[in-house]
Coordinates of C-alpha atoms in Angstrom, one line a residue:
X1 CA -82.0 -133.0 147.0
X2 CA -80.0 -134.7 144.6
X3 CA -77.8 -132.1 143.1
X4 CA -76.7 -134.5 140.0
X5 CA -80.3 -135.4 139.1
X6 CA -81.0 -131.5 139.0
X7 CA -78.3 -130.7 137.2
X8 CA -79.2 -133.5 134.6
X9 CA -82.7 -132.0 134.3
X10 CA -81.8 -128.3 134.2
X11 CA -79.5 -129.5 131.3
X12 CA -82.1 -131.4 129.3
X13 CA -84.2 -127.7 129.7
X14 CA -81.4 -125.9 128.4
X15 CA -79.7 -128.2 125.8
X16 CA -82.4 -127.8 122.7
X17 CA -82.0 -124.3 122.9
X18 CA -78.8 -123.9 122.3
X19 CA -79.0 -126.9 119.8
X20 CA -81.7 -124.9 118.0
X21 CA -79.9 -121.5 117.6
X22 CA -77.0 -123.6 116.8
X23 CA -78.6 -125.1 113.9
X24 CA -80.1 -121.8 112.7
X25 CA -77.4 -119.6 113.0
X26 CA -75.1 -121.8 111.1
X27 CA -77.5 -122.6 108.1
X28 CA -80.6 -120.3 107.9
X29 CA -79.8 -117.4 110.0
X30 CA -75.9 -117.2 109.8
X31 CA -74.5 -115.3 113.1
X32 CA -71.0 -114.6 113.5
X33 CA -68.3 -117.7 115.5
X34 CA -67.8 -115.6 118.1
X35 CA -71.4 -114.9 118.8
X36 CA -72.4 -117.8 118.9
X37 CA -69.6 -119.4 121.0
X38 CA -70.3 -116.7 123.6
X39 CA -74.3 -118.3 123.2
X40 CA -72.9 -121.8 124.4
X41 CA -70.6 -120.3 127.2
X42 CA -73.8 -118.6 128.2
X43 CA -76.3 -121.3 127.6
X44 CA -73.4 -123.9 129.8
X45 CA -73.7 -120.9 132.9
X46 CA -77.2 -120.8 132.7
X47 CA -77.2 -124.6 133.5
X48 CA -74.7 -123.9 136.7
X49 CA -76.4 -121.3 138.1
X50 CA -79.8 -122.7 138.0
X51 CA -78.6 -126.1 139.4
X52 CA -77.1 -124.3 142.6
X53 CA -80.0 -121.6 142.6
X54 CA -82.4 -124.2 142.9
X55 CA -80.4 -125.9 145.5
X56 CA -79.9 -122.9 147.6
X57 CA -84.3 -122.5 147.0
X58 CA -84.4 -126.1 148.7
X59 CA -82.5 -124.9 151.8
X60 CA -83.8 -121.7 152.3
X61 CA -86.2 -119.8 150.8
X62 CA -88.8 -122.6 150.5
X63 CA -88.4 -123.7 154.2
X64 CA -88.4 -119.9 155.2
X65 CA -91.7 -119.2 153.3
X66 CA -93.6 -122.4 154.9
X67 CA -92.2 -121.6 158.9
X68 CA -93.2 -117.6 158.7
X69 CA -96.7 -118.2 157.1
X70 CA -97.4 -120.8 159.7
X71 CA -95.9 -119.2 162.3
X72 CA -97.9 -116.1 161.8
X73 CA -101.2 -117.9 161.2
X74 CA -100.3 -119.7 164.6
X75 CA -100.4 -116.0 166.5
X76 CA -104.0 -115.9 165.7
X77 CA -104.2 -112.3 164.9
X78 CA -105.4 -111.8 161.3
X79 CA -104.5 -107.8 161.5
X80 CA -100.8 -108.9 162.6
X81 CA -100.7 -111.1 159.0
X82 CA -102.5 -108.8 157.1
X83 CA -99.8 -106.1 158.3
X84 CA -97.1 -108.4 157.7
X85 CA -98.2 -109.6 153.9
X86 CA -98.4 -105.8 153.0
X87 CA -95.3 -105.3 154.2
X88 CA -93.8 -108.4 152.6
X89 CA -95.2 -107.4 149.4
X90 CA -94.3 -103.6 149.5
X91 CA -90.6 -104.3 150.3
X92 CA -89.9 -107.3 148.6
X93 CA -91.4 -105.4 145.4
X94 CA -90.1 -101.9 145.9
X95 CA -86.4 -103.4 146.0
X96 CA -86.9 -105.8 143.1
X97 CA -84.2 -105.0 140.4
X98 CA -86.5 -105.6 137.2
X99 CA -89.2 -102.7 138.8
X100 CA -86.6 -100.1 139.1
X101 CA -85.8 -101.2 134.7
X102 CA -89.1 -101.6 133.9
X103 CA -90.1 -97.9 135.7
X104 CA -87.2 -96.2 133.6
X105 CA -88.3 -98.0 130.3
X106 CA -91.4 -96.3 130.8
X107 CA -90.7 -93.2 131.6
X108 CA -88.6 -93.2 128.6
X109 CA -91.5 -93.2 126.8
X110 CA -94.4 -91.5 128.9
X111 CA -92.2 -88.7 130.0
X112 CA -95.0 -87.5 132.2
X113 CA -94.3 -91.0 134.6
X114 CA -92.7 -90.4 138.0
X115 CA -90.4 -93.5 138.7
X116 CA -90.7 -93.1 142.2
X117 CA -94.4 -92.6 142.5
X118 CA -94.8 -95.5 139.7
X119 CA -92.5 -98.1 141.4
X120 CA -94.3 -97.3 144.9
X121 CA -98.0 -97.6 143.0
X122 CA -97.0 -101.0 141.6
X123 CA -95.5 -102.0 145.2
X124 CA -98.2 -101.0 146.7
X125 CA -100.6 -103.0 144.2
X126 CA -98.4 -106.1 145.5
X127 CA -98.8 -105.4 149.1
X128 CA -102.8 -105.0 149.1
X129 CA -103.2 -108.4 146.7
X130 CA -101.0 -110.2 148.5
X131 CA -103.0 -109.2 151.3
X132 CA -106.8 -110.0 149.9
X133 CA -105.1 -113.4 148.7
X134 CA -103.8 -114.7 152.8
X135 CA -107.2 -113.2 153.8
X136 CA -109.0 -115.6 151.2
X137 CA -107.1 -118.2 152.6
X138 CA -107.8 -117.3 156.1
X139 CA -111.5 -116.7 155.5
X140 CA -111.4 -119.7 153.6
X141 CA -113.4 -117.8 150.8
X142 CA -113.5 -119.7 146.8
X143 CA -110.4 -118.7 144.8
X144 CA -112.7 -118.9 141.9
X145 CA -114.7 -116.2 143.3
X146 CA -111.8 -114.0 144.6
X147 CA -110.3 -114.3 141.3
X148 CA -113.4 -113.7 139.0
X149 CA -114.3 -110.6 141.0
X150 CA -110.6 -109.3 140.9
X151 CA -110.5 -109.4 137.0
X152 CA -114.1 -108.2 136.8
X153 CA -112.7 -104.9 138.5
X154 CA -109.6 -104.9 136.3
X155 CA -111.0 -105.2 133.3
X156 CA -113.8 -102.8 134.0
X157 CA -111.0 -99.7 134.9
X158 CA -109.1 -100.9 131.5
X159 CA -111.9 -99.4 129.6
X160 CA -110.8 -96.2 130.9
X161 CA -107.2 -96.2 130.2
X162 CA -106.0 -95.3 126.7
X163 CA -104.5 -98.5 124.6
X164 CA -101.2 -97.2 124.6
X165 CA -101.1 -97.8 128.6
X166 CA -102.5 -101.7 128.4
X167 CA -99.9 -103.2 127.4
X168 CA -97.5 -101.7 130.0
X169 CA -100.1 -102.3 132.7
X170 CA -100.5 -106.2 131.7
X171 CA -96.2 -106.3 131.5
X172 CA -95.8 -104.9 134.9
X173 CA -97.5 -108.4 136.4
X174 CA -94.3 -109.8 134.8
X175 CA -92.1 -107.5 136.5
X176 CA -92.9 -108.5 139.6
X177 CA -92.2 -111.7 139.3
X178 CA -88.5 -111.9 140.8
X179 CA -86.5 -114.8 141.0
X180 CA -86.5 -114.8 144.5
X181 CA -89.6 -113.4 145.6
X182 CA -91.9 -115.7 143.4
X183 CA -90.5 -119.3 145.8
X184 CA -90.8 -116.7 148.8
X185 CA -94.4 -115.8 147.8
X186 CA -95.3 -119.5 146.9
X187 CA -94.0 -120.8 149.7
X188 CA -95.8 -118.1 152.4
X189 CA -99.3 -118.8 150.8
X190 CA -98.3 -122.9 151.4
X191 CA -97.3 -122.0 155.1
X192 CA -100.8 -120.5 155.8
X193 CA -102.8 -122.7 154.0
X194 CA -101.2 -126.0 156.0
X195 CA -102.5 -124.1 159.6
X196 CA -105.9 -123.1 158.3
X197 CA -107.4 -125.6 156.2
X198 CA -105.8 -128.8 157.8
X199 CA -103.6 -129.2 154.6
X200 CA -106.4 -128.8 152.2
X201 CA -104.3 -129.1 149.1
X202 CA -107.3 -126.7 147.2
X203 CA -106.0 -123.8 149.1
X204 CA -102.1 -124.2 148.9
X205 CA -101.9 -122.3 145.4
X206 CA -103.1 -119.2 143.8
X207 CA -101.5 -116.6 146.2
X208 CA -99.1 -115.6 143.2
X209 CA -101.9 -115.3 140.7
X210 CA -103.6 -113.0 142.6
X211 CA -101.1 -111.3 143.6
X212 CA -99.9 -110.4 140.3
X213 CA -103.2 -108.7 139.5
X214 CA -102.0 -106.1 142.1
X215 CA -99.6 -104.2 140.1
X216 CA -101.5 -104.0 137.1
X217 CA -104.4 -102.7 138.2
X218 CA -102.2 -100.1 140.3
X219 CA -100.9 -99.1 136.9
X220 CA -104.0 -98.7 135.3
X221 CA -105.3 -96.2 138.0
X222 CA -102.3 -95.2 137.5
X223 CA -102.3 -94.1 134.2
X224 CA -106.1 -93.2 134.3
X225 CA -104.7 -90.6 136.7
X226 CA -101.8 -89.5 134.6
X227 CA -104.1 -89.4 131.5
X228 CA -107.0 -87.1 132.9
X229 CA -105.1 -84.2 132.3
X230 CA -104.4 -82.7 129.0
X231 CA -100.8 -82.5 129.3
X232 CA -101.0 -86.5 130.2
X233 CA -103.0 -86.8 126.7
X234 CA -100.6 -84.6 124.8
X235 CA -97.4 -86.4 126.2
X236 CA -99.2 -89.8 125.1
X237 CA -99.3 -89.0 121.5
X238 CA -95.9 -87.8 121.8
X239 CA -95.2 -91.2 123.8
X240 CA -96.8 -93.5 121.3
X241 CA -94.8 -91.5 118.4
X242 CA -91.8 -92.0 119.8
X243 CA -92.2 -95.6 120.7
X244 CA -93.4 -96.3 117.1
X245 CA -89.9 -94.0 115.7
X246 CA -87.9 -95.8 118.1
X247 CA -88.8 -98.9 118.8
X248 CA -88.4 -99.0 122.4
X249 CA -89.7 -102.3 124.0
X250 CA -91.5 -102.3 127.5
X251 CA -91.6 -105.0 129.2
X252 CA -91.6 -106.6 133.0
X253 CA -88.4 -108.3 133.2
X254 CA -86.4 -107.1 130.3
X255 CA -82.7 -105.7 130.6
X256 CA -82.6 -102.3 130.0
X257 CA -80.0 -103.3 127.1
X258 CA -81.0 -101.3 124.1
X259 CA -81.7 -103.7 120.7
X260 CA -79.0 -102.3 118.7
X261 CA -75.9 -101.6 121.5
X262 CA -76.7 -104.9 122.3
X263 CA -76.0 -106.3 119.2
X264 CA -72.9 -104.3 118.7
X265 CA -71.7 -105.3 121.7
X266 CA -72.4 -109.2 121.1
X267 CA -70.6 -108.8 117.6
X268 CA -67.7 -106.9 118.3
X269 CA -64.9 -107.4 121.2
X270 CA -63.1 -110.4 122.7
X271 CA -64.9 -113.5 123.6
X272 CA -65.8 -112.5 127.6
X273 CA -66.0 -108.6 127.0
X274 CA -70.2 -109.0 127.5
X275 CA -69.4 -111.1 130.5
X276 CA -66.7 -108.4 132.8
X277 CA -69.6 -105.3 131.1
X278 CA -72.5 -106.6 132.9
X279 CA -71.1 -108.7 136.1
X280 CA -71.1 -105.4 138.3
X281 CA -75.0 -104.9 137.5
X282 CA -76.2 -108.3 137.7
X283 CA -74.2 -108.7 141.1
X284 CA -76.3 -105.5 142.2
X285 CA -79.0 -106.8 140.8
X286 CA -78.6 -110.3 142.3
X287 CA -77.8 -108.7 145.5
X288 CA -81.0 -106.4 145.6
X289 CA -83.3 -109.5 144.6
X290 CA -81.9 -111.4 147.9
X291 CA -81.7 -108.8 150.8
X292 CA -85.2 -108.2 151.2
X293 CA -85.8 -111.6 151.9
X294 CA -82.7 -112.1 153.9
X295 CA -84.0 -109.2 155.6
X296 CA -86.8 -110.5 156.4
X297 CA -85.5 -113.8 158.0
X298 CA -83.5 -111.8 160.3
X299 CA -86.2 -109.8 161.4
X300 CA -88.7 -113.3 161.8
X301 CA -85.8 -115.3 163.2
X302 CA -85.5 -112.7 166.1
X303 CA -90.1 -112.4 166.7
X304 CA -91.2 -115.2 165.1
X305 CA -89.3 -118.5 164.0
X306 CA -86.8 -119.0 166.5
X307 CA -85.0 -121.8 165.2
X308 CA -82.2 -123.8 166.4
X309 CA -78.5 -122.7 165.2
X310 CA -78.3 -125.8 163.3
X311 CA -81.7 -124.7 161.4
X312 CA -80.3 -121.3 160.8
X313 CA -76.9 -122.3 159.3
X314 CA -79.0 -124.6 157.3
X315 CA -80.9 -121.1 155.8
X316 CA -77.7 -119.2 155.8
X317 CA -75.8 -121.6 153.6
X318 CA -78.9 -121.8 151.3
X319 CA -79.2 -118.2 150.9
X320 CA -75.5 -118.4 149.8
X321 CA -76.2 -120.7 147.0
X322 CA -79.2 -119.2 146.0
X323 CA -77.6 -115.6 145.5
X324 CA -74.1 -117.5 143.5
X325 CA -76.2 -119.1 141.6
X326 CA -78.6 -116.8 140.4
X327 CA -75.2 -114.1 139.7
X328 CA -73.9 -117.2 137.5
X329 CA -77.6 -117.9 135.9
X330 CA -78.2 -113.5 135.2
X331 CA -74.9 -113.8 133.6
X332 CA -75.8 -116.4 131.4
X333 CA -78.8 -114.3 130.1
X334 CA -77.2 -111.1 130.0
X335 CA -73.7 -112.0 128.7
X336 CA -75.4 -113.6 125.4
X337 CA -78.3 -115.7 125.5
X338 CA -80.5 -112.6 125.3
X339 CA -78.4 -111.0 122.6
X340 CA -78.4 -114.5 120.1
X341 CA -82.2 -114.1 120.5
X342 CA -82.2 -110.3 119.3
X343 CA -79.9 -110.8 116.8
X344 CA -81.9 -114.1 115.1
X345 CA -85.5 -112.9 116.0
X346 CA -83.8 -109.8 113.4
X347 CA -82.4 -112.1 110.8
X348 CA -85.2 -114.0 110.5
X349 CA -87.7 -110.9 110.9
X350 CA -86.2 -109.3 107.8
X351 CA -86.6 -112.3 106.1
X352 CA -90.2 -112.8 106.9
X353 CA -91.1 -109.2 105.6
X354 CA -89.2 -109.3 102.6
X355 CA -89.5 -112.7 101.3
X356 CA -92.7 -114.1 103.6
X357 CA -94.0 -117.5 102.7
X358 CA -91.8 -120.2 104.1
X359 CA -89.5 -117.5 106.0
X360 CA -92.7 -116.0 107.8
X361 CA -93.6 -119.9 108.8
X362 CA -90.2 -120.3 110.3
X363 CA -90.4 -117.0 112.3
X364 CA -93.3 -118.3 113.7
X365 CA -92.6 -122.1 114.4
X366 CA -89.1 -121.0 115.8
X367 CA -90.9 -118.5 118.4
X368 CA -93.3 -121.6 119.0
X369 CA -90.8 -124.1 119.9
X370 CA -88.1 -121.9 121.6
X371 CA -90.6 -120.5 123.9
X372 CA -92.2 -124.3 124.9
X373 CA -88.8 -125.1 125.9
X374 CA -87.3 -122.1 127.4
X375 CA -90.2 -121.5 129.9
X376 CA -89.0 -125.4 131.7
X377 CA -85.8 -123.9 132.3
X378 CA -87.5 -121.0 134.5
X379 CA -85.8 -120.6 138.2
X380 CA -89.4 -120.1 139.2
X381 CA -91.4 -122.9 136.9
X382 CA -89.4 -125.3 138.6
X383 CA -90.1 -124.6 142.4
X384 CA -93.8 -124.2 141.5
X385 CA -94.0 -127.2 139.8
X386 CA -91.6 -129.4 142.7
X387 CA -94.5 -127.3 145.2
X388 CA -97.3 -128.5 142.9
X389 CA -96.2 -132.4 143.1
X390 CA -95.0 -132.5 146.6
X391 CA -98.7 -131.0 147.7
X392 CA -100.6 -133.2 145.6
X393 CA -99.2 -135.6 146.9
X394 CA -97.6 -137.0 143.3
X395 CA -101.0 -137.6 142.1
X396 CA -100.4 -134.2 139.8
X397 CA -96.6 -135.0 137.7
X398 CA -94.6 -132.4 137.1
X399 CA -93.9 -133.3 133.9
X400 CA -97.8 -133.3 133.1
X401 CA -97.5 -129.7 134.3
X402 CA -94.7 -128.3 132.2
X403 CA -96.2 -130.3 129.5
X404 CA -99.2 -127.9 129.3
X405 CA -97.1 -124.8 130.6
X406 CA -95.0 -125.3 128.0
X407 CA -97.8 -125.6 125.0
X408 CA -99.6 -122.5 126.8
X409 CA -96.1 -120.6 126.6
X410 CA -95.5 -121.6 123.1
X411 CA -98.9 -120.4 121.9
X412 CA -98.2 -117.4 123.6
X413 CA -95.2 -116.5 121.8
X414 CA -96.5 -117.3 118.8
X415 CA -99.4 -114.5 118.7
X416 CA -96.9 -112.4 119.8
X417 CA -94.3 -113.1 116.9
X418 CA -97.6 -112.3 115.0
X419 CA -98.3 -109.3 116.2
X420 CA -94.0 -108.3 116.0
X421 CA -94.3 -108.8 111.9
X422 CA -98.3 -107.8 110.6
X423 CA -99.7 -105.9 114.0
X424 CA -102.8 -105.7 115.8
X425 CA -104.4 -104.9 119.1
X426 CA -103.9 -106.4 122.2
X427 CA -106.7 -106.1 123.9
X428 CA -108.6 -108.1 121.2
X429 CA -105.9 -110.9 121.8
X430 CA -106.5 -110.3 126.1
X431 CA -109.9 -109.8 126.5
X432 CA -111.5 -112.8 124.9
X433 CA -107.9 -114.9 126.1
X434 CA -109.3 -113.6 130.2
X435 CA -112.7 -114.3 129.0
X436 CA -111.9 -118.0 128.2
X437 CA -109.9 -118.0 131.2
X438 CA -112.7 -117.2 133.9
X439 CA -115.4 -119.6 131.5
X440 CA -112.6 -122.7 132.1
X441 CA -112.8 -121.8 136.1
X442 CA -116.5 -123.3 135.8
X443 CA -115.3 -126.8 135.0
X444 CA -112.1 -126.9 136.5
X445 CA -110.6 -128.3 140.3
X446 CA -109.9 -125.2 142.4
X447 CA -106.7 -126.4 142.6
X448 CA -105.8 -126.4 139.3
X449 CA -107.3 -122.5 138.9
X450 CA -105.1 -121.6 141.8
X451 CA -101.7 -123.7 140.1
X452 CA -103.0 -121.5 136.9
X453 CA -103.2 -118.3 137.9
X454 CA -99.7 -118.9 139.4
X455 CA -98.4 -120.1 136.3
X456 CA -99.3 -117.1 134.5
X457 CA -97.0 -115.3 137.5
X458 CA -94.4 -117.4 137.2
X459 CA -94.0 -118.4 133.2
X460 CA -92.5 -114.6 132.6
X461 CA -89.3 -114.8 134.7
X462 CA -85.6 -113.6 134.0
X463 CA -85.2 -116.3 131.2
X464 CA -88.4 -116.5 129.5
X465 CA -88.5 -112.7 129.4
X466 CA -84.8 -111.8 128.3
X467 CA -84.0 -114.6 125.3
X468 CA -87.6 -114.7 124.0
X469 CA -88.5 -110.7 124.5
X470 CA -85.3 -109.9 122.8
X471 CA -86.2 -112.2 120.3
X472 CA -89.8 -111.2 119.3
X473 CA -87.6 -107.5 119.7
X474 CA -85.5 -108.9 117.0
X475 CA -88.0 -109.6 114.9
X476 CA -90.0 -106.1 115.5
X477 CA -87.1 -104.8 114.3
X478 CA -87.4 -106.7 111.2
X479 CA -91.0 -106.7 110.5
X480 CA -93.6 -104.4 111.6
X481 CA -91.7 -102.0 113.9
X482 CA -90.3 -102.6 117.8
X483 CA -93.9 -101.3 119.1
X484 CA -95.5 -104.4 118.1
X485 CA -93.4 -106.3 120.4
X486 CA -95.2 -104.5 123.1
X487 CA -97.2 -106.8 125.3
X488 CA -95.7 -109.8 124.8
X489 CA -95.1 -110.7 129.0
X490 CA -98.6 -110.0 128.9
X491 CA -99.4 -112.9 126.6
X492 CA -97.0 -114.6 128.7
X493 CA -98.5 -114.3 131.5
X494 CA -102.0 -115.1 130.5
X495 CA -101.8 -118.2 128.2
X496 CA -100.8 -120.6 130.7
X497 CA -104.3 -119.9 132.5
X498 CA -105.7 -121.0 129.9
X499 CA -103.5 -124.1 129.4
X500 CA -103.0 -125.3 133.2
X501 CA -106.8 -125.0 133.7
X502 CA -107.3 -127.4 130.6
X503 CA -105.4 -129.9 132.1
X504 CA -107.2 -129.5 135.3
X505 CA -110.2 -130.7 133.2
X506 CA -108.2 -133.0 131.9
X507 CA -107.4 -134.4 135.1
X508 CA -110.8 -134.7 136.4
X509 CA -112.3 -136.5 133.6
X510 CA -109.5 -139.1 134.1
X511 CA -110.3 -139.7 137.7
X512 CA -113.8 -140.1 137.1
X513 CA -113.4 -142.7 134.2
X514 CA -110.5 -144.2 137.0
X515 CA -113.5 -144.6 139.6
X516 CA -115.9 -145.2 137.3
X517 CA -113.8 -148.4 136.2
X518 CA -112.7 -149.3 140.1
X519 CA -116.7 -149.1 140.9
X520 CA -117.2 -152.0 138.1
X521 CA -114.7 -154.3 139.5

């Protein structure tokens, strides 16, 4: 890979942003020097880190992924992979850093929630979709149909969860979407795909996607359980109470920072004081996204892969950059890129609500533009989107495809910033958005569907869910109340099916009209 040329394109990803809050919080939406030279210190180590993370993804994780699922299809025991992808799933998802936040954020709210049992139902979730999705593959049954009949299900038990349990149930998809376990996923579904289907690209993407339906469907039985009793429905009102006093923000992978110390924090102190706070979490937390996965090499070196010593330095050395350079990257976020989002979303928020007309529109069209670019600078978005035009064999761009992520992701943001400041319910912003979703899946490639539905797993990563949730938190905080910034991974998560799929259609009426023209010549 050529490390320059990354580095170049991680920069053009990250540049406007910082231009952006730059502009703003000089003119419109004055923040403090300080603040916003710890932003460009930030925004400059998110650029570092993601270069060598996305190295380090090259080396090993990718490789890793491909061997082990084909290695495992190649034994010819479809219990053996089952076993294996529930156990892949489980781990990989029990140890993820942002499930261990997201299960405290809610139990700060729904005092009735049992982290452990919570962050094992969500794990679980993983492991059995993660299973259903290699046995799709295996079975070599329609991704549309897999998918349709999963959603069918989940939306069916959602009736029977109370609305102040959606939202969390649609943000814990996001929160399982780790930085390192999203290429490891990606890559396993790639591995089994090449040894079943003779490299059929149709069936080299939408592991991800269905996978991520696995943790929120856990929650929702999960909360259907909690809620049957009446103490579950008496701690709800006091729940929902307390989220709308406090505006406490759930969401997949969110810090645990509260709003307001944040902002303190960010304003106050010498220039690296954020930085030296939060480097012993983010090295855990770096550290804890990793060993699962390094873990599991070991363990499929030893029984499965067997590779040479040259092969496994290879892996070794990637696993090294991959872990340095998402500990430089998480301390970009954390140290105060997140925080500059808070604090302006706020600014502007208070604007919004007390002047409105022009200051609402630029609320709205800043949340529009910041999330369309901030979503190409993804650790995740990138390896999907390298996966997608090495499969396709270059015939799908990858600039076609963050294109369209990134309208999808603007969009999505931009409800959201709408619900932050007036307020409304989110199912009636879900239901008919998963509607339109599963209608598009009639007149789109099953390829594209399956790049979709990953897309919607992979849009709502560290960066996407840190800068732009603390920004639409900001703006709660402003406007409406921080309740109404509940939700918004959800969103997230489900525009870019919506988007991808209508440039799958795009796609195919392009080809035809190609043929259609080579057949005249």
């Amino acid at each position: 890979m050529n490390i320059l040329f990354k580095f170049k394109e991680t920069a053009v990803s990250v540049l406007p942003v910082i231009l952006i809050v730059l502009a703003l919080g000089l003119t419109v939406a004055p923040l403090e020097k300080i603040f916003l030279l710890r932003f460009v210190i930030s925004g400059l180590l998110l650029i570092f880190g993601l270069t060598l993370f996305l190295l380090g993804v090259d080396l090993s994780i990718q490789p890793m992924g491909e061997r082990s699922g084909a290695a495992l299809t190649a034994k010819k025991s479809l219990p053996l992979l089952l076993i294996t992808a529930f156990v892949i799933g489980f781990i990989v998802t029990a140890a993820e850093p942002d499930i261990q936040v997201f299960g405290s954020q809610v139990k700060s709210v729904f005092h009735f929630v049992n982290k452990t049992s919570f962050t094992f139902a969500i794990a679980v979730g993983v492991g059995i979709f993660i299973m259903i999705g290699l046995l799709r593959t295996v079975l070599k049954l329609p991704l549309k149909i897999t998918l349709l009949i999963s959603y069918i299900i989940l939306f069916a038990v959602s009736f029977f969860v109370p609305n102040a349990f959606i939202g969390i149930a649609f943000d814990s998809g996001g929160a399982t979407t780790g930085p390192m376990t999203v290429p490891f996923i990606m890559s396993l579904g790639i591995g089994v795909a090449r040894v079943m289907t003779s490299k059929d690209e149709n069936s080299s993407f939408g592991l991800t996607g269905i996978a991520s339906i696995g943790p929120v469907l856990a929650v929702l039985i999960y909360g259907i359980v909690s809620f049957t009793s009446s103490a579950g429905s008496e701690a709800a009102a006091g729940a929902a109470a307390s989220l709308a006093e406090s505006g406490v923000e759930i969401a997949g992978d969110c810090t645990a920072l509260d709003f307001a110390a944040a902002t303190e924090s960010s304003l106050t102190g010498n220039l690296f004081k954020p930085f030296a706070s939060v480097f012993g979490e983010i090295f855990h937390e770096a550290l804890f996204s990793i060993l699962p996965i390094f873990a599991l090499f070991v363990i499929f070196q030893i029984w499965l892969l067997k590779m040479t010593a040259r092969q496994v330095t290879r892996i070794v050395i990637g696993f090294i950059y991959s872990f340095t350079g998402l500990i430089i990257f998480l301390l970009g976020v954390h140290g105060g890129f997140s925080d500059a989002g808070a604090e302006l979303g706020r600014i502007l928020g208070q604007k919004a609500l007390s002047a409105g007309g022009a200051w609402y529109l630029l609320l709205i069209v800043t949340g529009l533009i910041l999330g369309a670019i901030i979503v190409c600078a993804e650790p995740a978005v990138w390896v999907l989107s390298e996966q997608v035009e090495q499969v396709s064999g270059g015939t799908i761009k990858r600039k076609m495809l963050l294109v369209f992520l990134s309208v999808g992701t603007a969009i999505a943001i931009g409800i959201a910033l709408w619900r932050a400041v007036s307020g409304f319910s989110l199912k009636s912003v879900l239901i008919p958005g998963y509607l339109l979703a599963m209608l598009l899946m009639l007149f789109c490639p099953a390829m594209f569907s399956g790049i979709a539905f990953d897309s919607g797993g992979v849009a709502s990563g560290p960066l996407t869910s840190t800068f732009v949730l603390s920004f639409t938190i900001g703006a709660a905080s402003g406007g409406s109340g921080g309740s109404e910034s509940f939700g918004v991974i959800a969103l997230v998560a489900m525009m870019p099916l919506i988007a991808i799929q209508i440039m799958g259609i795009v796609f195919k009426m392009k080809q035809k009209k190609t043929e259609g023209e080579v057949e005249h010549v």
